[in-house]
Amino acid sequence: MTAVGLLTVSTQCARGTAVDTSGPALEKLLLAHKHDWTVAERQIVGDDKAAIASTVRRWSQQGCQLIIVSGGTGISADDVTVEAIEPLFSKRLPALATAMTVGSLGITPFAALSQVAAGVAGGALVLAVPGSRKGAVENVQQILDVLPHAVDTAAATGGTRHLHKEGGHVACGCARPGDLAGDGSAQGLSNELGAGVARRARASPYPMVAEAAALERVLACVDALPVRRVGLAELAPGHVLAEDVAAQENVPGYRASVMDGYAMIAADGPGVFAVQAAMTAGMGSAPELQPGTVVRVATGAPVPPGADAVVMVEDTELVSEAGSGEEREVRIRAATIVAGQNIRPIGHDLRAGAIVARAGARITAVGGEIGTLAISGNRDFAVYAMPRIAVMSTGDEVVDVLGARVPAALAYGAIRDSNRPALLAALRALGCEVEDLGVVRDEPDVLAQTIRGALRSCDGVVSTGGVSMGERDWIKPVVEQRLGGEIQFGRVLMKPSKPTTFATVPLHGHTRFVFALPGNPVSALVAFHMFVAPAIRKLAGHLASPGADAQTLRPQVSALFDEAEPVVLDRVRPEYVRALLVWDHARSLWTVRLTDRGQQSSRMASMQSANALVALPVGTEQRRQIARGDTVTAIVIGTPQF
């Protein structure tokens, strides 16, 4: 547990004439982070150098390991925070300050007007950030993932080697690529690179983990990505709002006609009226309606002052017209006319200040969320960043079908790459940005260079092939021995997809991930939907939605097995068969039937039209098969049929 002190510098807040927003926002940011932060000290002081310096000094002596000072970092004469704290520093940390500034400049050019600072005082890491809620959070977010290690390093005595090495593995992101590679000797459980095929393990050294435990491990290793602000045009299905959105204006901002017709005074009742003027949508102010007259209005047009009802055009008839073809008089035939009829009052759809979307709301392809946000009067919105994922297939036998030259006929022993196109499509459907790494040769140096390069710009890599027991299955040893990664699991007790591998790799203070999926096409896609898709949803902030849980990340329903022939259960591993999930309207329940009786892991056709994976339990003497009418669990991977 790391003790934090949050100091707000603001004379107005100290006097009680303004409310501190940066302190609570920073506390919320830290407590939501994967590291175990605890806020031990909170205080507000005025723009006074002595008060700022004494507070920071006292907190550093009382055990605060991280002190964040928000406010007083501008360029006015009253902004004295940096001048107050820098004399306390035993070591300045300009790179941390630069990281905050550079990251913030990517969001707003006004970050150039802020004097952020970072340094070590009394063994505590001290940061000075802007006083606005938005500025404070944005600056700290830029370095949030490196702060735990920075705090440990700032407080270390007698060297920091113990912080950088843990059980032979590089334990932090301070290492350079050469440090990650080490001497190439074996670490972890993988076969030693360069040892030769004769010395490879004849049985997998990786323990078999249950599917539920594997998913739990994946979700424990990934967290929601940082929050960023995007304009309306950048909002897309898959985005999750990171904060409540309030309407900035009334909608409509004027009294609007609900339909085409005539605005009038309800008390005038039916009869013949002179047409005083006409109002169409988008017109400016209208003259005040005179008693005994009407104004012709279009749907959405402003209702003129003095009018309190609109009669639809179908309840009127022309009495006389002017020479120009305009209406002179009309008869109102409506039997009943009441005040407020067919008029949307100001703020009828949205009231200024009302919450139009809550934090955690997901943007969908339906369009309703974007449409509502569009009329809210806001220019930008806080959302969780969408993951950027690199995808590659491996194998000397794999032929790229997305490249410029696709052979009409295959050489003997070659296969067309179906994995990468399928995974790219699946990731895009989840809203991810994708980087296509192509087909990569089965060479350790090439694999290491490709993965390392991708992890510099992406949150993770998804690969297929090279994870089983073959003599050229290099992914696990490359991750452990060339990248300094940690294999979280290397085998899963499931059918198909048993060799599914998940690893974490430290890089520049961040933890990146590698999903190494089996090469068989169905195995790759099943593993994707079982493990990768839930991780993507967590990265994108889906757990921020109200009431969100593991079901949110990987939805499943109970369904009735509706296959004519029974399916024999595997006696060793639970099996995930590809199926079609359909709502039975007559019985008001879900049903599933197989997409294909051929469920081999190489048979991609079994994934075609599949919208569910049916989780079949391990067979026993008492239960050897699943038959029609049995209740099963269906993991939803596509849109169900209704």
XYZ file of C-alpha atoms in Angstrom:
642
model
C 0.000 0.000 0.000
C 1.484 3.351 -1.082
C 0.626 6.460 0.962
C -0.336 9.521 -1.047
C -0.712 13.178 -0.083
C -2.977 15.411 -2.198
C -2.334 19.140 -1.767
C -4.570 21.650 -3.557
C -3.158 25.137 -3.981
C -5.927 27.735 -4.363
C -6.581 30.855 -2.354
C -10.249 30.808 -3.362
C -10.709 27.168 -2.310
C -8.868 27.845 0.951
C -11.263 30.726 1.674
C -14.317 28.636 0.794
C -15.348 30.790 -2.171
C -14.630 27.977 -4.657
C -14.865 24.192 -4.616
C -11.811 21.962 -4.986
C -12.333 19.661 -7.969
C -8.757 18.564 -8.723
C -8.139 16.812 -5.385
C -11.205 14.516 -5.543
C -10.556 13.825 -9.238
C -6.955 12.785 -8.549
C -8.071 10.571 -5.673
C -10.616 8.871 -7.922
C -7.962 8.346 -10.598
C -5.484 6.761 -8.183
C -8.004 4.524 -6.444
C -9.181 3.186 -9.803
C -5.612 2.253 -10.771
C -4.339 -1.311 -10.450
C -1.691 -0.253 -7.910
C -2.662 -0.185 -4.226
C -2.698 3.585 -3.538
C -4.163 5.024 -0.344
C -4.754 8.742 0.242
C -3.212 9.460 3.649
C -3.218 13.273 3.562
C -5.485 15.901 1.991
C -5.217 19.647 2.395
C -6.003 22.946 0.701
C -3.660 25.926 1.069
C -3.599 29.363 -0.493
C -1.134 30.584 -3.111
C 1.606 31.001 -0.513
C 5.150 29.648 -1.035
C 5.826 29.080 2.660
C 2.550 27.194 3.240
C 3.097 25.005 0.191
C 6.713 24.190 1.099
C 6.004 23.442 4.761
C 3.126 21.104 3.897
C 5.176 19.127 1.356
C 8.132 18.926 3.747
C 5.937 17.734 6.638
C 4.158 15.091 4.573
C 7.437 13.703 3.193
C 8.734 13.365 6.763
C 5.497 11.717 7.957
C 5.598 8.864 5.473
C 3.836 10.052 2.315
C 5.534 8.290 -0.585
C 3.796 10.243 -3.354
C 2.761 13.895 -3.026
C 0.742 15.526 -5.799
C 0.378 19.307 -5.625
C -2.356 20.635 -7.920
C -2.708 24.316 -8.712
C -0.404 27.306 -8.851
C 1.487 26.019 -11.900
C 0.422 28.709 -14.357
C 2.386 31.753 -15.506
C 0.735 34.528 -13.492
C 2.506 36.290 -10.640
C 0.339 34.414 -8.105
C 1.357 30.973 -9.404
C 4.161 30.006 -7.013
C 3.875 26.223 -6.580
C 6.956 25.284 -8.613
C 9.043 27.971 -6.935
C 7.883 26.643 -3.546
C 8.672 22.946 -4.040
C 11.779 22.869 -6.247
C 14.118 24.050 -3.447
C 12.991 20.936 -1.506
C 14.153 18.541 -4.216
C 17.218 16.436 -3.538
C 16.845 15.206 -7.117
C 14.929 16.774 -9.970
C 13.102 14.446 -12.392
C 12.797 16.426 -15.635
C 11.911 13.361 -17.719
C 8.747 12.771 -15.651
C 7.787 16.427 -16.030
C 8.451 16.250 -19.764
C 6.323 13.102 -20.099
C 3.406 14.902 -18.462
C 3.840 17.978 -20.644
C 4.256 16.085 -23.917
C 1.218 13.922 -23.204
C -0.903 16.936 -22.308
C 0.230 18.846 -25.394
C -1.220 16.014 -27.423
C -4.595 16.923 -25.913
C -4.468 20.738 -25.821
C -1.884 23.355 -26.884
C -2.654 25.298 -23.698
C -0.597 22.716 -21.781
C 2.383 24.815 -22.883
C 1.272 27.434 -20.344
C 1.642 25.110 -17.362
C 4.842 24.708 -15.293
C 4.643 21.071 -14.210
C 7.464 19.743 -12.053
C 8.676 16.446 -10.608
C 11.348 15.593 -8.065
C 12.317 13.707 -4.922
C 11.959 15.391 -1.531
C 12.761 13.513 1.675
C 12.353 10.155 -0.057
C 8.913 11.082 -1.444
C 8.115 11.537 -5.111
C 6.592 15.020 -5.548
C 4.601 16.172 -8.583
C 3.237 19.626 -9.397
C 0.311 19.616 -11.841
C -2.328 22.119 -13.018
C -5.191 23.016 -10.697
C -8.101 22.321 -13.037
C -9.732 18.921 -12.647
C -9.146 18.128 -16.320
C -5.539 19.346 -16.361
C -4.577 17.589 -13.143
C -5.978 14.236 -14.245
C -4.587 14.450 -17.792
C -1.060 15.165 -16.545
C -0.991 12.370 -13.965
C -2.524 9.919 -16.454
C 0.510 10.323 -18.714
C 2.812 8.758 -16.087
C 0.337 6.804 -13.955
C 1.643 3.352 -14.855
C 5.268 4.264 -14.029
C 4.466 5.977 -10.720
C 4.559 2.812 -8.552
C 8.067 1.972 -9.748
C 9.128 5.638 -9.555
C 7.941 5.794 -5.936
C 9.858 2.613 -5.051
C 12.991 3.908 -6.744
C 12.755 7.329 -5.052
C 12.610 5.678 -1.631
C 15.264 3.000 -2.304
C 18.544 2.947 -0.423
C 21.591 0.838 -1.178
C 20.877 0.630 -4.894
C 17.882 -0.381 -7.015
C 18.986 -3.688 -8.546
C 16.469 -5.536 -6.370
C 13.694 -3.477 -7.971
C 14.723 -4.381 -11.496
C 15.268 -8.115 -11.185
C 12.875 -10.618 -9.754
C 13.586 -14.343 -9.974
C 15.783 -13.834 -13.017
C 13.115 -11.821 -14.840
C 13.196 -8.127 -15.594
C 10.610 -6.813 -13.134
C 9.999 -3.321 -14.462
C 9.903 -1.303 -17.657
C 13.199 0.536 -17.016
C 15.065 -2.097 -19.023
C 16.090 -1.445 -22.611
C 15.552 -4.079 -25.318
C 19.055 -5.423 -24.682
C 18.271 -5.856 -20.999
C 15.108 -7.730 -21.888
C 17.024 -10.090 -24.107
C 19.658 -10.904 -21.522
C 22.048 -13.485 -22.849
C 19.304 -15.470 -24.562
C 19.522 -18.282 -22.048
C 16.440 -20.135 -20.954
C 14.200 -18.554 -18.388
C 10.701 -19.510 -17.423
C 9.623 -22.932 -18.623
C 10.221 -22.656 -22.359
C 12.769 -24.600 -24.391
C 16.149 -22.891 -24.548
C 16.626 -21.017 -27.805
C 19.531 -22.439 -29.782
C 19.658 -25.688 -27.824
C 18.575 -27.780 -30.791
C 15.545 -29.955 -31.402
C 17.078 -32.958 -29.658
C 17.013 -31.103 -26.340
C 13.450 -29.852 -26.522
C 10.946 -30.970 -23.906
C 8.959 -34.045 -24.936
C 6.011 -32.988 -22.811
C 4.784 -29.470 -22.280
C 6.361 -27.939 -19.163
C 3.403 -25.583 -18.760
C 0.758 -26.661 -16.277
C -2.741 -27.154 -17.611
C -5.050 -24.485 -16.173
C -8.831 -24.539 -16.071
C -10.606 -22.246 -18.494
C -12.166 -20.178 -15.692
C -8.775 -19.732 -14.018
C -7.224 -18.701 -17.335
C -9.858 -16.033 -17.914
C -9.461 -14.797 -14.354
C -5.724 -14.457 -14.918
C -6.214 -12.541 -18.156
C -8.614 -10.071 -16.558
C -6.293 -9.589 -13.580
C -3.501 -8.521 -15.942
C -5.395 -5.897 -17.946
C -7.023 -2.651 -16.863
C -9.105 -0.011 -18.565
C -7.000 2.218 -20.795
C -6.507 5.916 -19.985
C -9.325 8.359 -20.556
C -9.126 10.694 -23.542
C -11.373 13.422 -24.874
C -12.773 13.018 -28.370
C -15.021 15.087 -30.565
C -18.407 13.871 -31.693
C -17.042 12.825 -35.086
C -14.560 10.485 -33.338
C -17.164 8.704 -31.200
C -17.726 5.186 -32.452
C -19.466 1.977 -31.402
C -17.395 0.365 -28.647
C -16.474 3.610 -26.890
C -17.420 3.851 -23.204
C -18.069 7.217 -21.564
C -15.723 7.935 -18.667
C -17.788 10.709 -17.073
C -21.371 11.926 -16.928
C -22.464 14.174 -19.795
C -24.748 17.107 -18.956
C -26.801 19.054 -21.488
C -25.303 22.481 -22.073
C -28.525 23.986 -23.413
C -32.267 23.456 -23.576
C -33.607 21.312 -26.419
C -35.514 22.799 -28.034
C -34.227 26.243 -27.151
C -37.510 27.771 -28.287
C -41.169 26.764 -28.383
C -41.358 24.479 -31.418
C -44.261 23.309 -33.497
C -44.781 19.554 -33.418
C -46.331 19.462 -36.904
C -47.164 21.442 -40.006
C -50.168 23.657 -39.288
C -51.239 27.019 -37.919
C -50.242 28.706 -34.695
C -53.114 30.479 -32.998
C -54.623 31.570 -29.709
C -56.555 28.585 -28.328
C -59.259 30.811 -26.833
C -60.120 32.131 -30.318
C -61.644 28.728 -31.083
C -62.576 27.450 -34.570
C -63.532 29.873 -37.349
C -62.067 31.878 -40.222
C -58.726 33.601 -39.608
C -56.397 35.826 -41.577
C -52.950 34.307 -42.155
C -50.637 36.888 -40.616
C -47.279 35.311 -41.607
C -45.465 32.048 -42.207
C -42.697 30.426 -40.128
C -40.465 27.607 -41.342
C -37.802 25.688 -39.463
C -34.586 27.639 -39.122
C -36.183 31.083 -39.342
C -35.329 33.697 -36.748
C -37.742 35.573 -34.524
C -41.373 35.893 -35.523
C -43.757 38.844 -35.058
C -46.153 38.550 -32.149
C -49.418 36.906 -33.108
C -52.387 39.234 -33.170
C -55.775 38.050 -31.847
C -58.045 36.795 -34.600
C -55.143 35.800 -36.849
C -52.984 32.698 -37.358
C -49.389 32.085 -38.421
C -48.596 29.188 -40.730
C -45.836 27.046 -39.160
C -43.772 24.096 -40.334
C -42.762 21.147 -38.192
C -39.902 22.257 -35.947
C -40.459 25.947 -36.620
C -40.623 28.470 -33.752
C -44.118 29.204 -32.474
C -44.619 32.988 -32.579
C -45.061 34.938 -29.350
C -48.709 35.202 -28.320
C -49.684 31.827 -29.823
C -50.436 28.982 -27.432
C -51.655 26.224 -29.757
C -50.967 24.706 -33.168
C -53.705 23.165 -35.290
C -52.491 20.653 -37.872
C -53.019 21.529 -41.509
C -55.397 18.562 -41.945
C -57.907 20.326 -39.645
C -58.055 23.452 -41.814
C -59.314 24.545 -45.232
C -58.458 27.431 -47.550
C -61.001 30.259 -47.599
C -59.236 32.777 -49.839
C -55.843 33.402 -51.317
C -53.786 36.456 -52.172
C -52.844 37.290 -55.722
C -49.292 36.035 -55.167
C -50.532 32.508 -54.497
C -50.201 32.986 -50.754
C -52.979 32.149 -48.317
C -55.073 35.082 -47.172
C -57.620 33.323 -44.944
C -58.097 29.791 -43.655
C -60.850 28.093 -41.725
C -59.922 26.278 -38.534
C -62.184 23.228 -38.360
C -60.805 21.534 -35.253
C -63.604 21.050 -32.746
C -61.298 21.131 -29.739
C -58.352 23.483 -29.334
C -56.486 23.600 -26.037
C -53.532 25.650 -24.873
C -50.219 23.864 -25.443
C -51.616 21.713 -28.215
C -48.920 20.472 -30.636
C -46.216 22.666 -29.074
C -42.936 21.424 -27.643
C -42.031 23.792 -24.796
C -38.474 24.990 -24.193
C -36.387 22.143 -22.747
C -39.041 19.535 -23.526
C -36.453 17.058 -24.886
C -33.459 18.106 -22.775
C -33.139 20.539 -19.912
C -29.888 22.474 -19.603
C -27.841 20.846 -16.843
C -29.668 17.513 -17.015
C -27.528 14.366 -17.291
C -28.046 12.953 -20.768
C -25.598 10.031 -20.472
C -23.960 8.454 -17.446
C -20.345 7.434 -17.030
C -20.045 3.837 -18.192
C -22.592 4.212 -20.986
C -21.531 2.347 -24.101
C -21.769 3.794 -27.588
C -23.637 1.328 -29.798
C -24.268 1.001 -33.511
C -27.970 1.776 -32.940
C -27.118 5.483 -33.096
C -29.205 6.637 -30.144
C -26.251 7.484 -27.900
C -24.419 9.518 -30.527
C -27.630 11.246 -31.571
C -28.387 12.266 -27.979
C -24.841 13.476 -27.371
C -24.995 15.457 -30.625
C -27.853 17.642 -29.344
C -26.419 18.035 -25.842
C -24.360 21.092 -26.764
C -21.041 19.488 -25.767
C -18.051 19.732 -28.079
C -16.069 16.781 -26.749
C -16.521 13.796 -24.501
C -14.365 11.786 -22.074
C -14.104 8.161 -23.181
C -11.830 5.253 -22.439
C -9.278 4.852 -25.204
C -9.971 2.010 -27.587
C -7.285 -0.697 -27.605
C -4.785 -0.771 -30.426
C -3.955 -4.403 -31.197
C -1.399 -5.882 -33.589
C -2.216 -9.158 -35.337
C 0.129 -11.618 -36.971
C 0.100 -15.142 -38.281
C 3.229 -17.285 -38.018
C 4.432 -20.235 -40.037
C 6.685 -20.822 -43.020
C 3.839 -22.734 -44.673
C 1.284 -19.903 -44.307
C 0.477 -17.869 -47.430
C -0.635 -14.260 -46.979
C -4.060 -13.751 -48.594
C -4.180 -10.021 -47.789
C -0.955 -9.073 -49.559
C -0.510 -7.558 -52.985
C 0.379 -10.887 -54.561
C -1.903 -13.773 -53.716
C -0.986 -16.969 -55.584
C -3.688 -18.607 -57.627
C -2.321 -22.038 -56.796
C -0.526 -23.144 -53.647
C 2.811 -24.874 -53.488
C 2.809 -28.349 -52.014
C 2.530 -28.122 -48.196
C 1.375 -24.479 -48.187
C -1.888 -23.239 -46.673
C -3.758 -19.965 -47.049
C -3.904 -17.731 -43.995
C -7.468 -17.612 -42.685
C -6.554 -16.727 -39.093
C -5.314 -13.183 -39.556
C -8.216 -11.955 -41.738
C -10.719 -13.474 -39.300
C -9.049 -11.966 -36.225
C -8.668 -8.537 -37.825
C -12.387 -8.538 -38.615
C -13.293 -9.693 -35.094
C -11.120 -6.995 -33.482
C -12.544 -4.254 -35.697
C -16.044 -5.379 -34.750
C -15.098 -4.742 -31.107
C -14.027 -1.201 -32.013
C -10.266 -1.780 -31.856
C -7.648 -0.013 -33.876
C -5.636 -2.743 -35.547
C -2.138 -3.077 -36.935
C -1.636 -5.850 -39.469
C 1.799 -7.419 -39.044
C 1.282 -9.890 -41.866
C 2.641 -13.440 -41.897
C 5.870 -13.755 -39.915
C 8.501 -16.419 -40.542
C 9.298 -19.070 -37.932
C 12.603 -17.463 -36.965
C 13.233 -16.378 -33.338
C 15.018 -13.144 -34.280
C 12.306 -12.120 -36.714
C 9.534 -13.001 -34.255
C 11.202 -11.075 -31.425
C 11.817 -8.005 -33.574
C 8.249 -8.017 -34.906
C 6.581 -8.420 -31.507
C 8.843 -5.898 -29.781
C 8.214 -3.326 -32.502
C 4.466 -3.829 -32.311
C 4.381 -3.509 -28.523
C 5.997 -0.064 -28.764
C 2.885 1.309 -30.487
C 0.161 -1.156 -29.505
C -1.444 -2.305 -26.276
C -1.006 -5.925 -27.205
C -0.252 -8.502 -29.878
C -2.445 -11.382 -30.998
C -0.568 -14.086 -32.878
C -1.550 -17.472 -34.211
C 0.638 -20.554 -34.491
C 3.970 -21.454 -32.951
C 2.674 -22.305 -29.462
C 2.476 -26.097 -29.428
C 5.193 -28.785 -29.291
C 6.678 -28.442 -32.785
C 10.399 -27.954 -33.320
C 9.719 -24.503 -34.832
C 7.162 -23.372 -32.284
C 9.146 -20.399 -31.005
C 6.591 -17.986 -29.510
C 6.938 -19.017 -25.849
C 10.760 -19.007 -25.730
C 10.896 -15.755 -27.700
C 8.528 -14.051 -25.260
C 10.434 -15.283 -22.213
C 14.042 -15.165 -23.423
C 14.095 -12.324 -25.945
C 11.383 -10.032 -24.606
C 11.689 -10.620 -20.846
C 8.006 -11.507 -20.706
C 6.174 -13.736 -18.286
C 3.991 -16.584 -19.511
C 0.858 -16.317 -17.379
C -0.410 -19.618 -18.752
C 0.720 -21.838 -21.608
C -2.017 -24.487 -21.764
C -5.745 -24.436 -21.026
C -7.922 -27.422 -20.180
C -10.362 -27.000 -23.052
C -11.197 -28.401 -26.474
C -10.269 -26.929 -28.888
C -7.548 -24.304 -28.133
C -5.511 -26.254 -25.540
C -2.141 -24.568 -26.419
C -3.573 -21.042 -25.912
C -0.882 -18.885 -24.330
C -1.129 -15.528 -22.553
C 1.934 -13.490 -21.600
C 2.709 -10.064 -20.190
C 5.728 -8.057 -21.332
C 7.146 -4.998 -19.507
C 8.024 -2.137 -21.833
C 8.927 1.442 -20.913
C 7.019 1.427 -17.673
C 3.920 -0.189 -19.142
C 2.758 -3.773 -19.177
C 1.850 -5.007 -22.639
C 0.314 -8.379 -23.416
C 0.681 -11.132 -25.966
C -2.070 -13.598 -26.795
C -0.449 -16.477 -28.651
C -3.321 -18.512 -30.068
C -3.137 -21.945 -31.681
C -2.594 -22.171 -35.419
C -5.648 -24.286 -36.221
C -8.285 -21.831 -37.483
C -11.157 -22.870 -35.221
C -8.863 -23.108 -32.197
C -7.671 -19.562 -32.844
C -11.182 -18.112 -33.093
C -12.546 -20.039 -30.127
C -9.627 -18.844 -27.988
C -10.179 -15.313 -29.252
C -13.801 -15.246 -28.100
C -13.034 -17.020 -24.825
C -10.097 -14.838 -23.735
C -9.132 -12.010 -26.092
C -12.585 -10.468 -26.540
C -13.221 -10.189 -22.761
C -9.795 -8.571 -22.329
C -10.550 -6.069 -25.094
C -13.843 -5.136 -23.465
C -12.147 -4.570 -20.111
C -9.442 -2.450 -21.742
C -12.161 -0.371 -23.418
C -13.811 0.386 -20.062
C -16.822 -1.924 -20.219
C -16.560 -2.687 -16.502
C -17.239 1.007 -15.851
C -20.860 0.478 -16.886
C -23.354 0.404 -13.993
C -23.926 -3.180 -12.860
C -21.120 -4.502 -15.060
C -19.531 -7.844 -14.157
C -17.783 -10.768 -15.824
C -21.014 -11.464 -17.725
C -20.565 -8.057 -19.356
C -17.165 -9.070 -20.669
C -18.271 -12.489 -21.925
C -22.073 -12.796 -22.119
C -23.681 -16.199 -21.749
C -27.201 -17.590 -21.518
C -28.861 -20.889 -20.685
C -30.313 -22.583 -23.752
C -32.098 -25.741 -24.797
C -30.004 -28.098 -26.909
C -31.992 -28.583 -30.103
C -29.811 -30.954 -32.127
C -31.458 -34.104 -33.495
C -28.445 -36.323 -32.788
C -26.753 -36.368 -29.373
C -23.163 -35.171 -28.930
C -20.759 -37.473 -27.109
C -18.928 -35.681 -24.299
C -15.125 -35.658 -24.151
C -13.865 -37.558 -21.071
C -10.851 -35.271 -20.449
C -11.568 -31.695 -21.474
C -14.661 -29.480 -21.575
C -15.512 -28.743 -25.187
C -16.744 -25.548 -26.838
C -18.730 -26.374 -29.942
C -19.832 -23.846 -32.520
C -23.562 -23.273 -32.585
C -26.448 -21.109 -33.669
C -28.324 -19.401 -30.834
C -31.996 -18.772 -31.655
C -34.884 -17.374 -29.628
C -37.870 -19.736 -29.700
C -40.888 -17.432 -29.615
C -43.367 -20.246 -29.078
C -41.615 -21.500 -25.944
C -40.039 -18.174 -24.866
C -36.537 -19.622 -24.452
C -33.167 -19.809 -26.148
C -32.288 -22.838 -28.260
C -28.967 -23.907 -29.793
C -28.074 -26.238 -32.594
C -24.683 -27.012 -34.111
C -23.525 -25.087 -37.160
C -21.771 -28.185 -38.464
C -21.500 -31.789 -37.308
C -17.806 -31.617 -38.221
C -16.353 -29.778 -35.222
C -12.660 -30.436 -35.883
C -10.324 -27.605 -34.906
C -9.072 -27.279 -38.478
C -12.570 -26.930 -39.984
C -13.223 -23.206 -40.329
C -16.642 -23.933 -41.852
C -17.908 -24.794 -38.366
C -17.418 -21.112 -37.404
C -19.495 -19.871 -40.319
C -22.835 -18.483 -39.085
C -21.893 -19.331 -35.494
C -23.110 -16.838 -32.908
C -22.452 -18.954 -29.818
C -20.092 -21.458 -28.278
C -21.873 -24.205 -26.391
C -19.920 -25.155 -23.272
C -20.065 -28.941 -22.985
C -18.936 -30.432 -19.663
C -16.483 -33.282 -19.279
C -18.230 -36.609 -19.768
C -18.665 -39.148 -16.988
C -20.019 -42.659 -16.699
C -23.264 -41.152 -15.487
C -23.431 -38.538 -18.249
C -21.876 -39.568 -21.533
C -23.652 -37.251 -23.963
C -25.766 -34.154 -24.491
C -29.092 -34.822 -26.145
C -32.012 -32.797 -27.464
C -33.879 -31.091 -24.639
C -30.857 -30.810 -22.311
C -30.052 -27.395 -20.877
C -26.604 -26.069 -21.825
C -24.623 -22.867 -21.390
C -24.180 -20.819 -24.563
C -21.406 -18.202 -24.675
C -22.623 -15.436 -26.973
C -20.073 -14.475 -29.650
C -22.381 -12.851 -32.197
C -25.858 -11.410 -32.616
C -28.468 -14.036 -31.638
C -31.286 -14.855 -34.031
C -34.824 -13.813 -33.128
